[in-house]
Short mmCIF file of C-alpha atoms and ligand atoms in Angstrom, two decimals:
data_model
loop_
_atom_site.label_atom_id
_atom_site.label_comp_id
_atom_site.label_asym_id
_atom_site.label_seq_id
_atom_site.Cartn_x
_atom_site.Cartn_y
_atom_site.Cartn_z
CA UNK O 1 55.50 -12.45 15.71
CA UNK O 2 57.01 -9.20 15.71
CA UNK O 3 57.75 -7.35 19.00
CA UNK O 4 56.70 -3.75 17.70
CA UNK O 5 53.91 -1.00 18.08
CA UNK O 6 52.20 -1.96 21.14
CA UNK O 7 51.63 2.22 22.34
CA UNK O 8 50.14 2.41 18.98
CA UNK O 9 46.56 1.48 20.56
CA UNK O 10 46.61 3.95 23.42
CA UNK O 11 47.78 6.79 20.90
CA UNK O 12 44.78 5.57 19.58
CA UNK O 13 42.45 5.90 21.98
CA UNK O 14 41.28 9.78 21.69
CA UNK O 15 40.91 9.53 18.26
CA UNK O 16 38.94 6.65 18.00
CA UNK O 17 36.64 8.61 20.63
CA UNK O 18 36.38 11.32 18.52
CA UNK O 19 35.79 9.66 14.89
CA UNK O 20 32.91 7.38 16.59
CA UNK O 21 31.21 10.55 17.80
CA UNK O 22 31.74 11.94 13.85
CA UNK O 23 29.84 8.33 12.84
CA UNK O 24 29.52 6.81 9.59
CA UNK O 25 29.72 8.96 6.43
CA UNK O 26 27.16 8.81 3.93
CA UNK O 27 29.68 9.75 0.99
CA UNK O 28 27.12 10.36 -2.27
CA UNK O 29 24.55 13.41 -2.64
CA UNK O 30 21.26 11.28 -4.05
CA UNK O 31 19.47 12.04 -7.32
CA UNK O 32 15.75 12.33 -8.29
CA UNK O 33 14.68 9.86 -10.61
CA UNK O 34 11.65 7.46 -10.59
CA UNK O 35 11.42 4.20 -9.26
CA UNK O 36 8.29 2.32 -10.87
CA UNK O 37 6.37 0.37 -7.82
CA UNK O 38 6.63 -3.13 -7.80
CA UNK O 39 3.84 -6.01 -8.61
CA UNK O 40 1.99 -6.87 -5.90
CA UNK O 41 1.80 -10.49 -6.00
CA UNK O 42 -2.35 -10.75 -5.70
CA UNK O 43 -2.03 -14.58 -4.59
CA UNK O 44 -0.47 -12.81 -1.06
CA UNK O 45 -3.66 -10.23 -0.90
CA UNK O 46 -5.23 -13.34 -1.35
CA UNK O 47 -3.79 -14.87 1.64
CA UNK O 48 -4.38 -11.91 3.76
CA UNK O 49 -8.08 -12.85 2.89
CA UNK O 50 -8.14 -15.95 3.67
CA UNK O 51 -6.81 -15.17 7.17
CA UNK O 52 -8.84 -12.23 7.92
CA UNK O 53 -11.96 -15.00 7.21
CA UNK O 54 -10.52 -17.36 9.40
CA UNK O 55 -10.75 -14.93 11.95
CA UNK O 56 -13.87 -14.07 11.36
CA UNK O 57 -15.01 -17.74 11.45
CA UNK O 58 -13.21 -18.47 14.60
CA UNK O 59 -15.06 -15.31 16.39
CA UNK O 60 -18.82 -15.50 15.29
CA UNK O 61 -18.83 -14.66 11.28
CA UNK O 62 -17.67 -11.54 11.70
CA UNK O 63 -15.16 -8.81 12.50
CA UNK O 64 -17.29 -6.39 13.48
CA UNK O 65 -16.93 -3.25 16.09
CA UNK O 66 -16.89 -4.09 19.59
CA UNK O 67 -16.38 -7.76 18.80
CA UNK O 68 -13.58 -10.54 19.24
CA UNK O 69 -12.98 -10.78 15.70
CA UNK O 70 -12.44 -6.69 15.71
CA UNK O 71 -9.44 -7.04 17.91
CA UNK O 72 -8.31 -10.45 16.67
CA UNK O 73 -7.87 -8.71 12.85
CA UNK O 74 -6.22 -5.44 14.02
CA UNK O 75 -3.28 -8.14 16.17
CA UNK O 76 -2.99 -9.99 12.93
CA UNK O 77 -2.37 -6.84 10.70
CA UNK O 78 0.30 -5.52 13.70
CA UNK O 79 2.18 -8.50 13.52
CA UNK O 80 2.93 -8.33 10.24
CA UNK O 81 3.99 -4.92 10.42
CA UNK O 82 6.28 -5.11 13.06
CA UNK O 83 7.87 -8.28 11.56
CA UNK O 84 8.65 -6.01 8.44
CA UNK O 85 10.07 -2.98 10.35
CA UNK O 86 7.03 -0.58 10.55
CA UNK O 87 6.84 1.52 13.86
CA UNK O 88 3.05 0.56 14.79
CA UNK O 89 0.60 2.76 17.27
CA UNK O 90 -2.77 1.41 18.46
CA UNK O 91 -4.83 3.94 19.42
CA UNK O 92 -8.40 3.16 21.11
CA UNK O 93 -11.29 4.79 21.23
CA UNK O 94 -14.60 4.15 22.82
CA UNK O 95 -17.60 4.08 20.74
CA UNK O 96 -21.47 2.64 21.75
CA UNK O 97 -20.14 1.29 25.12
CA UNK O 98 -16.92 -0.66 23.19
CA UNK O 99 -13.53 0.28 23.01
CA UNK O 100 -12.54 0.53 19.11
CA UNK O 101 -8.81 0.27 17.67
CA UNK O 102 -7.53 1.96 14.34
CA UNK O 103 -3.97 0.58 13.45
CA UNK O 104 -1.29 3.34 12.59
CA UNK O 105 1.96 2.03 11.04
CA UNK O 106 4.55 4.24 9.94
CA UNK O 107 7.60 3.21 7.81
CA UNK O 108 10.54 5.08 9.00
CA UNK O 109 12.46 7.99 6.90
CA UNK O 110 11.59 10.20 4.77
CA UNK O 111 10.08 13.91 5.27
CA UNK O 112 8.39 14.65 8.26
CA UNK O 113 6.90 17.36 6.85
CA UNK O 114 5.40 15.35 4.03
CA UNK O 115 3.17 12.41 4.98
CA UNK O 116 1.83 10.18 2.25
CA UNK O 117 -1.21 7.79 4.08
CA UNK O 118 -3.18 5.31 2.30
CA UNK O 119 -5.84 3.62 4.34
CA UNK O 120 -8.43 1.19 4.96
CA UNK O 121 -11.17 0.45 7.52
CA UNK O 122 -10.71 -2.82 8.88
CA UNK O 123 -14.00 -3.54 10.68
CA UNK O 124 -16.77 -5.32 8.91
CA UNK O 125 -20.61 -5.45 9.87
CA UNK O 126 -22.15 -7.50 12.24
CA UNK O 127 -23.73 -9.46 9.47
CA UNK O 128 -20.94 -11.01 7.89
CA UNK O 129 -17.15 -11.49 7.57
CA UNK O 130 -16.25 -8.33 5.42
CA UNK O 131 -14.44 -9.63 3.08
CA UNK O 132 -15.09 -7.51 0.14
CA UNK O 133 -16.28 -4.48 2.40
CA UNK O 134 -13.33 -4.04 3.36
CA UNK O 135 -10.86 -6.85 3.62
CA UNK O 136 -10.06 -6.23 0.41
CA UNK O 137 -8.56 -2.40 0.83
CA UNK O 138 -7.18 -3.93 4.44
CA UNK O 139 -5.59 -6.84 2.69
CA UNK O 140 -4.25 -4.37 -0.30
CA UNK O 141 -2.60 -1.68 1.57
CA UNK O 142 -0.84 -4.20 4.27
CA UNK O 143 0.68 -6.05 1.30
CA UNK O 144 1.37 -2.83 0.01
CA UNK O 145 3.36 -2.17 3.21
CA UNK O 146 4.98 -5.15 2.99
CA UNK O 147 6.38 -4.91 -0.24
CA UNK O 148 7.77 -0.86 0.91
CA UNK O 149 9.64 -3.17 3.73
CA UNK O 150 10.41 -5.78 0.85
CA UNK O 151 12.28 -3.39 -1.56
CA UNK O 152 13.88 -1.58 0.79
CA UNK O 153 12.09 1.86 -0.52
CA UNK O 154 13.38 5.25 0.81
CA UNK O 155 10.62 7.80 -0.56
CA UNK O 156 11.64 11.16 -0.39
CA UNK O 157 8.01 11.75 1.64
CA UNK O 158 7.41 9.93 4.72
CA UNK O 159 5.22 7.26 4.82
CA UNK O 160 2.00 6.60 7.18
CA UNK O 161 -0.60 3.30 6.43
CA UNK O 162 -3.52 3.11 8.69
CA UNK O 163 -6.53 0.76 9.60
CA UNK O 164 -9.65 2.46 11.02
CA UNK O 165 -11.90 1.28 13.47
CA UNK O 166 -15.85 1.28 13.35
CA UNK O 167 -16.07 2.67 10.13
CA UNK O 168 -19.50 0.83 9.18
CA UNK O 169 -20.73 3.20 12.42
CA UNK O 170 -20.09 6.02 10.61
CA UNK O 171 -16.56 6.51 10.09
CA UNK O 172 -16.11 6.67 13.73
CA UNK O 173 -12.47 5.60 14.20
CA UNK O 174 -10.96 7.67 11.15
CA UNK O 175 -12.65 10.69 12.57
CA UNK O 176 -11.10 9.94 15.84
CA UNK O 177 -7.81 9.99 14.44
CA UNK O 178 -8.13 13.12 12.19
CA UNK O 179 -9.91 14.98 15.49
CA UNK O 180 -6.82 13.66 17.68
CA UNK O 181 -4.36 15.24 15.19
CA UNK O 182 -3.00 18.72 16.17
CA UNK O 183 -3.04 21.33 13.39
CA UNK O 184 0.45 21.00 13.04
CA UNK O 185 0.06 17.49 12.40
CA UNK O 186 -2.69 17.90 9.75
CA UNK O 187 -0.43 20.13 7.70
CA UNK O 188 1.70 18.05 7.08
CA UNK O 189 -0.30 15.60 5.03
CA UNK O 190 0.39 15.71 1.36
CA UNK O 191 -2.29 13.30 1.14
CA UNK O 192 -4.82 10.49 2.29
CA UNK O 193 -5.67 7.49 -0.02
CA UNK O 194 -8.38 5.44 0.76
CA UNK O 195 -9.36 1.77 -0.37
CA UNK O 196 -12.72 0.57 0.56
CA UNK O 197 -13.85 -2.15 -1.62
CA UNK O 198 -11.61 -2.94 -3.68
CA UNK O 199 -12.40 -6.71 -4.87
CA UNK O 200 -16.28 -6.48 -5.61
CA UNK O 201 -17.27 -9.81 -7.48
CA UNK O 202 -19.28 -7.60 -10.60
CA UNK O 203 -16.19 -4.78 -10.40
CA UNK O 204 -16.47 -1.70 -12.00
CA UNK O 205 -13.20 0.89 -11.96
CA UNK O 206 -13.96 3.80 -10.21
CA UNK O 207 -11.44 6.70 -9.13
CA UNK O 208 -12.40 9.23 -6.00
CA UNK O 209 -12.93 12.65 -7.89
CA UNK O 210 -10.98 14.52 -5.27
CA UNK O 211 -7.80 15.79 -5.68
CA UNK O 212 -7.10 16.05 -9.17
CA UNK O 213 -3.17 14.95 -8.74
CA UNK O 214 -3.62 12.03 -6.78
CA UNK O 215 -6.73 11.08 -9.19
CA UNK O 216 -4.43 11.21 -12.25
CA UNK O 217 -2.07 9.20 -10.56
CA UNK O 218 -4.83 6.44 -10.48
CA UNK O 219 -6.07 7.34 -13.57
CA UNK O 220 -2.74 6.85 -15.81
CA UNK O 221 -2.24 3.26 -14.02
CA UNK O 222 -5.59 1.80 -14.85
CA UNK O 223 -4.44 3.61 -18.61
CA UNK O 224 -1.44 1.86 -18.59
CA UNK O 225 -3.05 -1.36 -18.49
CA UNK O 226 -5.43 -0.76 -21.05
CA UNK O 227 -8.24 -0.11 -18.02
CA UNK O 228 -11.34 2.22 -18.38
CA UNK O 229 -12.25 3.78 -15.21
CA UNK O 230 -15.40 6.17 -13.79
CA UNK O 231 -15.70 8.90 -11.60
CA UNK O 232 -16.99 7.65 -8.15
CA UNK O 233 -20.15 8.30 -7.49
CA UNK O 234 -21.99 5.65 -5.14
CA UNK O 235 -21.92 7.89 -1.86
CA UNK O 236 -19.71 10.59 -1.54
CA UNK O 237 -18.46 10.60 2.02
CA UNK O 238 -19.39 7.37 2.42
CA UNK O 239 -15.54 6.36 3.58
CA UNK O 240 -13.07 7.34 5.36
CA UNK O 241 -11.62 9.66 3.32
CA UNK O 242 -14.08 12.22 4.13
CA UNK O 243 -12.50 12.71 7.95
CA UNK O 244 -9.51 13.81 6.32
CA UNK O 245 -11.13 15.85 3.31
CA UNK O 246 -13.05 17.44 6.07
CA UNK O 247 -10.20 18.74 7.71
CA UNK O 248 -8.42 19.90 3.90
CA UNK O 249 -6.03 17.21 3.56
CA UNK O 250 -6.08 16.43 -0.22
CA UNK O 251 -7.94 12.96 -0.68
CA UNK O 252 -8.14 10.23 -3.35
CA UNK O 253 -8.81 6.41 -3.31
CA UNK O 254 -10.70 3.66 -5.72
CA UNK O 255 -13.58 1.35 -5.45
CA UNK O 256 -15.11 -1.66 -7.11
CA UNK O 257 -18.66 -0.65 -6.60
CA UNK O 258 -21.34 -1.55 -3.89
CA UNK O 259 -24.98 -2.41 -3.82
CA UNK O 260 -25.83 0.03 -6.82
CA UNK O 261 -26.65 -2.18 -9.98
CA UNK O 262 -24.07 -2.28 -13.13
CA UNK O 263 -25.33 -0.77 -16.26
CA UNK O 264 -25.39 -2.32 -19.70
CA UNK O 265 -22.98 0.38 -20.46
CA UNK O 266 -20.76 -0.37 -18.00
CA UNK O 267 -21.08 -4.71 -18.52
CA UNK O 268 -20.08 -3.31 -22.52
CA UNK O 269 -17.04 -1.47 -20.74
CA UNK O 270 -16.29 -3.84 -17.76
CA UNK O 271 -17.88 -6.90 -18.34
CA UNK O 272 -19.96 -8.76 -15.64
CA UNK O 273 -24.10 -8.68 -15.15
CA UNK O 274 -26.21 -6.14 -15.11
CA UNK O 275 -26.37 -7.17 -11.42
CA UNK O 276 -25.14 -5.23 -8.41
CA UNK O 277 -21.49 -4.93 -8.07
CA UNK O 278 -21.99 -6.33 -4.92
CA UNK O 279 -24.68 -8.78 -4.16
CA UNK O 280 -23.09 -9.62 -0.85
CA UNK O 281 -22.74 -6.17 0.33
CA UNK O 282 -23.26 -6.14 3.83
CA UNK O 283 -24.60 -9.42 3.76
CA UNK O 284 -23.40 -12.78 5.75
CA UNK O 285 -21.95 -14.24 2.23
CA UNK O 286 -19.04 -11.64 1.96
CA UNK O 287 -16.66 -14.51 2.21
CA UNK O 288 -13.37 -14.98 -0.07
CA UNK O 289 -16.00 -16.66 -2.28
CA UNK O 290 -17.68 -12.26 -3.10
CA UNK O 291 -13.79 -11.59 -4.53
CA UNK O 292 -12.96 -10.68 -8.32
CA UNK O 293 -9.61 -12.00 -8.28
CA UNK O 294 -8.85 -9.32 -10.97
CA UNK O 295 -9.92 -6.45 -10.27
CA UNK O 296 -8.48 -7.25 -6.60
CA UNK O 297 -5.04 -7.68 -8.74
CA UNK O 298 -5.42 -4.53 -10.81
CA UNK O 299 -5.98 -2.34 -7.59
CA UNK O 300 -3.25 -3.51 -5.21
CA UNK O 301 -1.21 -2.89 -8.05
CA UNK O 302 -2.82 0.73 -8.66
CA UNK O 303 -2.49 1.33 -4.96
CA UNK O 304 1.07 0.79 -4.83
CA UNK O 305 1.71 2.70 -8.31
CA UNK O 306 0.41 5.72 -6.47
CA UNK O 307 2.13 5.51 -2.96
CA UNK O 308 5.16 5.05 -5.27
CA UNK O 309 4.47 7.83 -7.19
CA UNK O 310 3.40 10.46 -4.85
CA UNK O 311 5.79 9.42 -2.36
CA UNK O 312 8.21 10.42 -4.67
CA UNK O 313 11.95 8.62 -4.78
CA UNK O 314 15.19 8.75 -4.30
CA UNK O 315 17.66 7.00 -6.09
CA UNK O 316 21.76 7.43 -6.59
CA UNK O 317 23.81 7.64 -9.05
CA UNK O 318 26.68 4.52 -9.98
CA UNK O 319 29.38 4.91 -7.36
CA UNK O 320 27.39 5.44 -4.33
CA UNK O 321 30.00 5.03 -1.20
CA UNK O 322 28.91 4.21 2.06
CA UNK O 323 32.15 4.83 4.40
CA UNK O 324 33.01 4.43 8.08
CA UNK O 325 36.27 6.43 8.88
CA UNK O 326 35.61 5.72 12.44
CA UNK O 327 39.20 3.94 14.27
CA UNK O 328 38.02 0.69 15.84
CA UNK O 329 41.06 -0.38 18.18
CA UNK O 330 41.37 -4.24 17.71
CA UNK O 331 41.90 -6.24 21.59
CA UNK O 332 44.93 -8.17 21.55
CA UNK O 333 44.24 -11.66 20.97
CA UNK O 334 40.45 -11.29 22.16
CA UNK O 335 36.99 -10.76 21.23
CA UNK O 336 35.81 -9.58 17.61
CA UNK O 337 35.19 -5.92 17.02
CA UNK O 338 33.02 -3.98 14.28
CA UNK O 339 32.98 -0.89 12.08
CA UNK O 340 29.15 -0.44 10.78
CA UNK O 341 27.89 1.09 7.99
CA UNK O 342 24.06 2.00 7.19
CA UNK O 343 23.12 1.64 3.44
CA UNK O 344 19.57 3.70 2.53
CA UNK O 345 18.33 4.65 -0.36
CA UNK O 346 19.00 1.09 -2.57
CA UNK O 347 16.57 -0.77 -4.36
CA UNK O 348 16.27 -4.77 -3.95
CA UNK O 349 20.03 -6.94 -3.61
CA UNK O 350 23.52 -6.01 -3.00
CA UNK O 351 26.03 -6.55 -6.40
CA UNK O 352 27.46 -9.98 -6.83
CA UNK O 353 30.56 -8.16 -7.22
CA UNK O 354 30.42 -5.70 -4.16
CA UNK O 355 33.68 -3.84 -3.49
CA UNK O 356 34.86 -3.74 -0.07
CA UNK O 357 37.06 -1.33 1.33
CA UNK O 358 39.42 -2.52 4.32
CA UNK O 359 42.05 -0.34 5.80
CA UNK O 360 43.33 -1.75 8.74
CA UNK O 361 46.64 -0.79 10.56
CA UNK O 362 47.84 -3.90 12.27
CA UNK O 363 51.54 -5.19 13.17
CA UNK O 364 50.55 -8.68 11.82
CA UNK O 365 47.79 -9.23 9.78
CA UNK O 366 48.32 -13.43 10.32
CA UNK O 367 46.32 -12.51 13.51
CA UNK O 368 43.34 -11.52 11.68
CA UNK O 369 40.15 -12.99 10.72
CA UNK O 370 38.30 -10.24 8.94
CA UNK O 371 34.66 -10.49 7.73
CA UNK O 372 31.59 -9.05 6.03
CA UNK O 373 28.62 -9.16 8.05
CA UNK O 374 25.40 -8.39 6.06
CA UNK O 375 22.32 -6.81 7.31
CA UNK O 376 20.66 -9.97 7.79
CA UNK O 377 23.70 -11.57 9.40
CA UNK O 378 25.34 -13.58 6.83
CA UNK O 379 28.80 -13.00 7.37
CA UNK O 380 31.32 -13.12 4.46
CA UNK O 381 35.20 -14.17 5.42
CA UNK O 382 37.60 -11.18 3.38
CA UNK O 383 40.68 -12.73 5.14
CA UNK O 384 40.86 -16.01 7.31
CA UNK O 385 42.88 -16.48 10.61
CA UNK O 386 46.23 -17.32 9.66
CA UNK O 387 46.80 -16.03 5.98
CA UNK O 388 48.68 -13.08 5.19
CA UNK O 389 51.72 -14.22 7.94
CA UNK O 390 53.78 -11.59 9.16
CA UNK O 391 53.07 -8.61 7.03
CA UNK O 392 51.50 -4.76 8.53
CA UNK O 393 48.45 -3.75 7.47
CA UNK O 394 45.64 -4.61 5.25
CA UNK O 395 44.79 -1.73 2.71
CA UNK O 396 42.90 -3.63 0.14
CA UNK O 397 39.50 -3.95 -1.85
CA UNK O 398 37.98 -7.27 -1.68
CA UNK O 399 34.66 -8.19 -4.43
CA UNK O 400 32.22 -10.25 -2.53
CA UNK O 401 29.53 -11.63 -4.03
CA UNK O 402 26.42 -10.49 -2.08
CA UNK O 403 23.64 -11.02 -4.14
CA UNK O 404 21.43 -12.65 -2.19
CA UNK O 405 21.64 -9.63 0.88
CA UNK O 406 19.08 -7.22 0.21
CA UNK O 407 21.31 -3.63 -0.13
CA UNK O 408 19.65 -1.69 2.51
CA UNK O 409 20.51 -1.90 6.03
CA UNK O 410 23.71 -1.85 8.38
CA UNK O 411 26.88 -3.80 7.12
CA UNK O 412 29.37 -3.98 9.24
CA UNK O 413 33.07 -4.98 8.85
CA UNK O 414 34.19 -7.42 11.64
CA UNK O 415 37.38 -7.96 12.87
CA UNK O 416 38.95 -10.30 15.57
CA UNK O 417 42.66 -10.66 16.67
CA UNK O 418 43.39 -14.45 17.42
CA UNK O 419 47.14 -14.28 18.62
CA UNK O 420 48.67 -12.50 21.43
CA UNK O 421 51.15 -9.36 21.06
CA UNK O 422 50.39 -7.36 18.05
CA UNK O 423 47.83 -5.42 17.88
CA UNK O 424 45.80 -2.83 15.70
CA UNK O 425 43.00 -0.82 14.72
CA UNK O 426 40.42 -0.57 11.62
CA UNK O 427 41.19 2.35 10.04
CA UNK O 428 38.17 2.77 7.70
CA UNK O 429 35.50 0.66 5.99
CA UNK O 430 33.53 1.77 2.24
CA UNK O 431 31.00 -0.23 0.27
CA UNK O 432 30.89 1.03 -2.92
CA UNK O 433 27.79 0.38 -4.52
CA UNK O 434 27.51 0.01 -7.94
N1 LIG U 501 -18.10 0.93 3.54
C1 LIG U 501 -18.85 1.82 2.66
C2 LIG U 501 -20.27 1.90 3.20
O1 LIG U 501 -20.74 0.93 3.73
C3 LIG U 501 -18.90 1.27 1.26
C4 LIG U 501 -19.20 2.28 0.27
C5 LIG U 501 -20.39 2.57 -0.27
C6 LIG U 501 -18.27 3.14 -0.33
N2 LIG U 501 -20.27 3.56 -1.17
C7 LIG U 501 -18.98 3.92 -1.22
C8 LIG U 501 -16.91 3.31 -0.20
C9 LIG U 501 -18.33 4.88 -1.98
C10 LIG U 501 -16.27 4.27 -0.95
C11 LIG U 501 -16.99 5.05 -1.82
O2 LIG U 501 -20.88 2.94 3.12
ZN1 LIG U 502 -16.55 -0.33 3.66
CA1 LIG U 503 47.65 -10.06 18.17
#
């Protein structure tokens, strides 16, 4: 080993003090462009379904305000969200001697200033399980979530999903939240989407006519797949939606059609009976049985074409650099130290040929075990203990195959010393994304 540099690290010191507090530098200026929404695998709505009936079964047949199965459903949707990275509020309310719950997840980033909600009520009737009405919008928009936390998506408008409370008692939960909001708050909605039965076993198509951008939205998905649709028109205000319309925020949303009867010009259009659209509308046999597993398809996937689309998106151009110019001193012969940086704004997996960056200042680089640590942990060895022998620094670009990482998230370079007397710092630390 060579005998040299050891004031190096305390020359360091006020530096390295000073480049933390200057943090990580986000290196590229982000483009506009459109990112199409992803499928939303139906057979995972499904699922949703099937547990939002087995909590209905295991609290009475239903899920109803004021009951077990009320409180039971809202947990179940929370955990899912917070497992995926939403930031989730509960806020009660008390309503007919109960105490009621609407679900608020928000997916962090994005514009404050411009909120983009889609929601659902989650509460069923007394009578029955509420699967249809509305397990279906419930199970749609959490998916929906999911696959925002799946993808990674950084939407240039912030992002807000939310689960209402004793709806089938008149809206009473989403008019809570709207009458809880300050002004301040309420202008800063760029919309509200509502789903309320969106899986009716005789389906029709039908888009809210409210605003007229966020029902063209709808309108040019259900035209992209070949999809006639109506105008709404089984009860106006009879959803959520109308708290928030009530209030001016600009509303939309679909529906698959309720207890009115399907015409023959609509079985020509649709297909189905001339039967209600939903026989078990507030009835005991809305069960996972009352679903049209297509039309339950064709609207998660229109729901998450327009919070895609009016969320607006982000993405970079080739080249993107993520860089942390931050000094990391290195302990002599001791414990492993990091240099992070956050990547945003990526779509799905890292490259499998990811360049890494390393500049590292060191008297011996044989002393060095250097790795890349992905956001989920996996850690990928640039340069093993004991290579390299007696030779200063590391300045180099290594390609590391990280494929399987999902992009977005905080990398960080680690670095341990595993010999005694020379010493070092990291110096900086890029990805470069392709
Ligand atoms: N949950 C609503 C209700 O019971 C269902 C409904 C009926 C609906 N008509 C509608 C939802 C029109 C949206 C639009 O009233
Ligand atoms: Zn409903
Ligand atoms: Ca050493």
């Amino acid at each position: 080993m060579k005998l040299s540099a050891h004031r190096r690290a305390l020359a360091l010191a006020g530096t390295a003090v000073a480049a933390l507090l200057a943090g990580a530098v986000p290196a590229a200026t982000a483009e506009q462009a459109t990112v199409a929404a992803p499928d939303i695998p139906v057979a995972n709505v499904k699922q949703h379904l099937a547990d939002l009936q087995s909590i209905a079964s295991a609290n009475g047949g239903n899920r109803a305000h004021g009951r077990t199965g009320y409180k039971a459903s809202i947990d179940f949707v929370k955990a899912k969200l917070d497992a995926a990275g939403f930031t989730t509020t509960v806020q009660q309310f008390t309503y007919n001697g109960s105490t009621g719950y609407n679900l608020i997840a928000d997916w962090p980033g994005g514009d404050p200033n411009q909120v983009v909600m889609a929601g659902s009520h989650l509460d069923s009737v007394t009578s029955g399980p509420g699967i249809n009405d509305n397990g279906s919008g419930s199970a749609a928009i959490l998916e929906t979530a999911l696959a925002v936390s799946r993808s990674g998506y950084q939407p240039t408008k912030h992002l807000r999903f939310g689960w209402w409370g004793a709806e089938e008692l008149g809206l009473v939960g989403s008019k809570y939240y709207v009458n809880n909001l300050p002004a301040t708050e309420r202008a800063k909605f760029s919309g509200y989407l509502n789903f309320d039965m969106i899986g009716s076993p005789n389906p029709g198509y039908f888009v809210y006519d409210d605003d007229p951008v966020i029902e063209q939205t709808f309108k040019n998905y259900f035209a992209g797949i070949g999809v006639p649709t109506e105008i709404e028109t089984e009860g106006d205000g009879r959803s959520d939606h109308a708290s928030f319309k009530n209030v001016g925020i600009p509303v939309g949303g679909l529906f698959t059609g309720a207890s009115r009867v399907k015409t023959s010009a609509q079985v020509q259009k649709w297909g189905g009976t001339a039967t209600a659209f939903d026989r078990c509308y507030h009835s005991s046999c809305d069960t996972t049985s009352n679903i049209n597993d297509t039309a339950l398809d064709r609207n998660s996937d229109a729901v998450a074409h327009a919070i895609w689309t009016l969320s607006g998106t982000t993405t970079q151009p080739p080249g993107t650099v993520f860089e942390n110019t931050a000094d990391v001193s290195i302990p002599d012969n001791g414990s492993a130290v990091t240099s992070a940086v956050t990547v945003t704004g990526r779509t799905g997996n890292a490259p499998s040929n990811l360049p890494v960056a390393v500049n590292i200042v060191h008297t011996y680089i044989g002393d060095l075990q250097v790795q890349l640590v992905a956001p989920d942990g996996t850690a990928y060895t640039l340069k093993a203990y004991g290579t390299g022998g007696s030779a200063d620094n590391i300045n180099t670009t290594y390609t590391v195959n990280a494929s399987s990482e999902v992009a977005n998230g905080t990398w960080l370079l680690r670095v341990q010393d595993n010999a005694a007397v020379d010493t070092g710092y990291i110096n900086s630390f890029k990805l470069t994304f392709p």
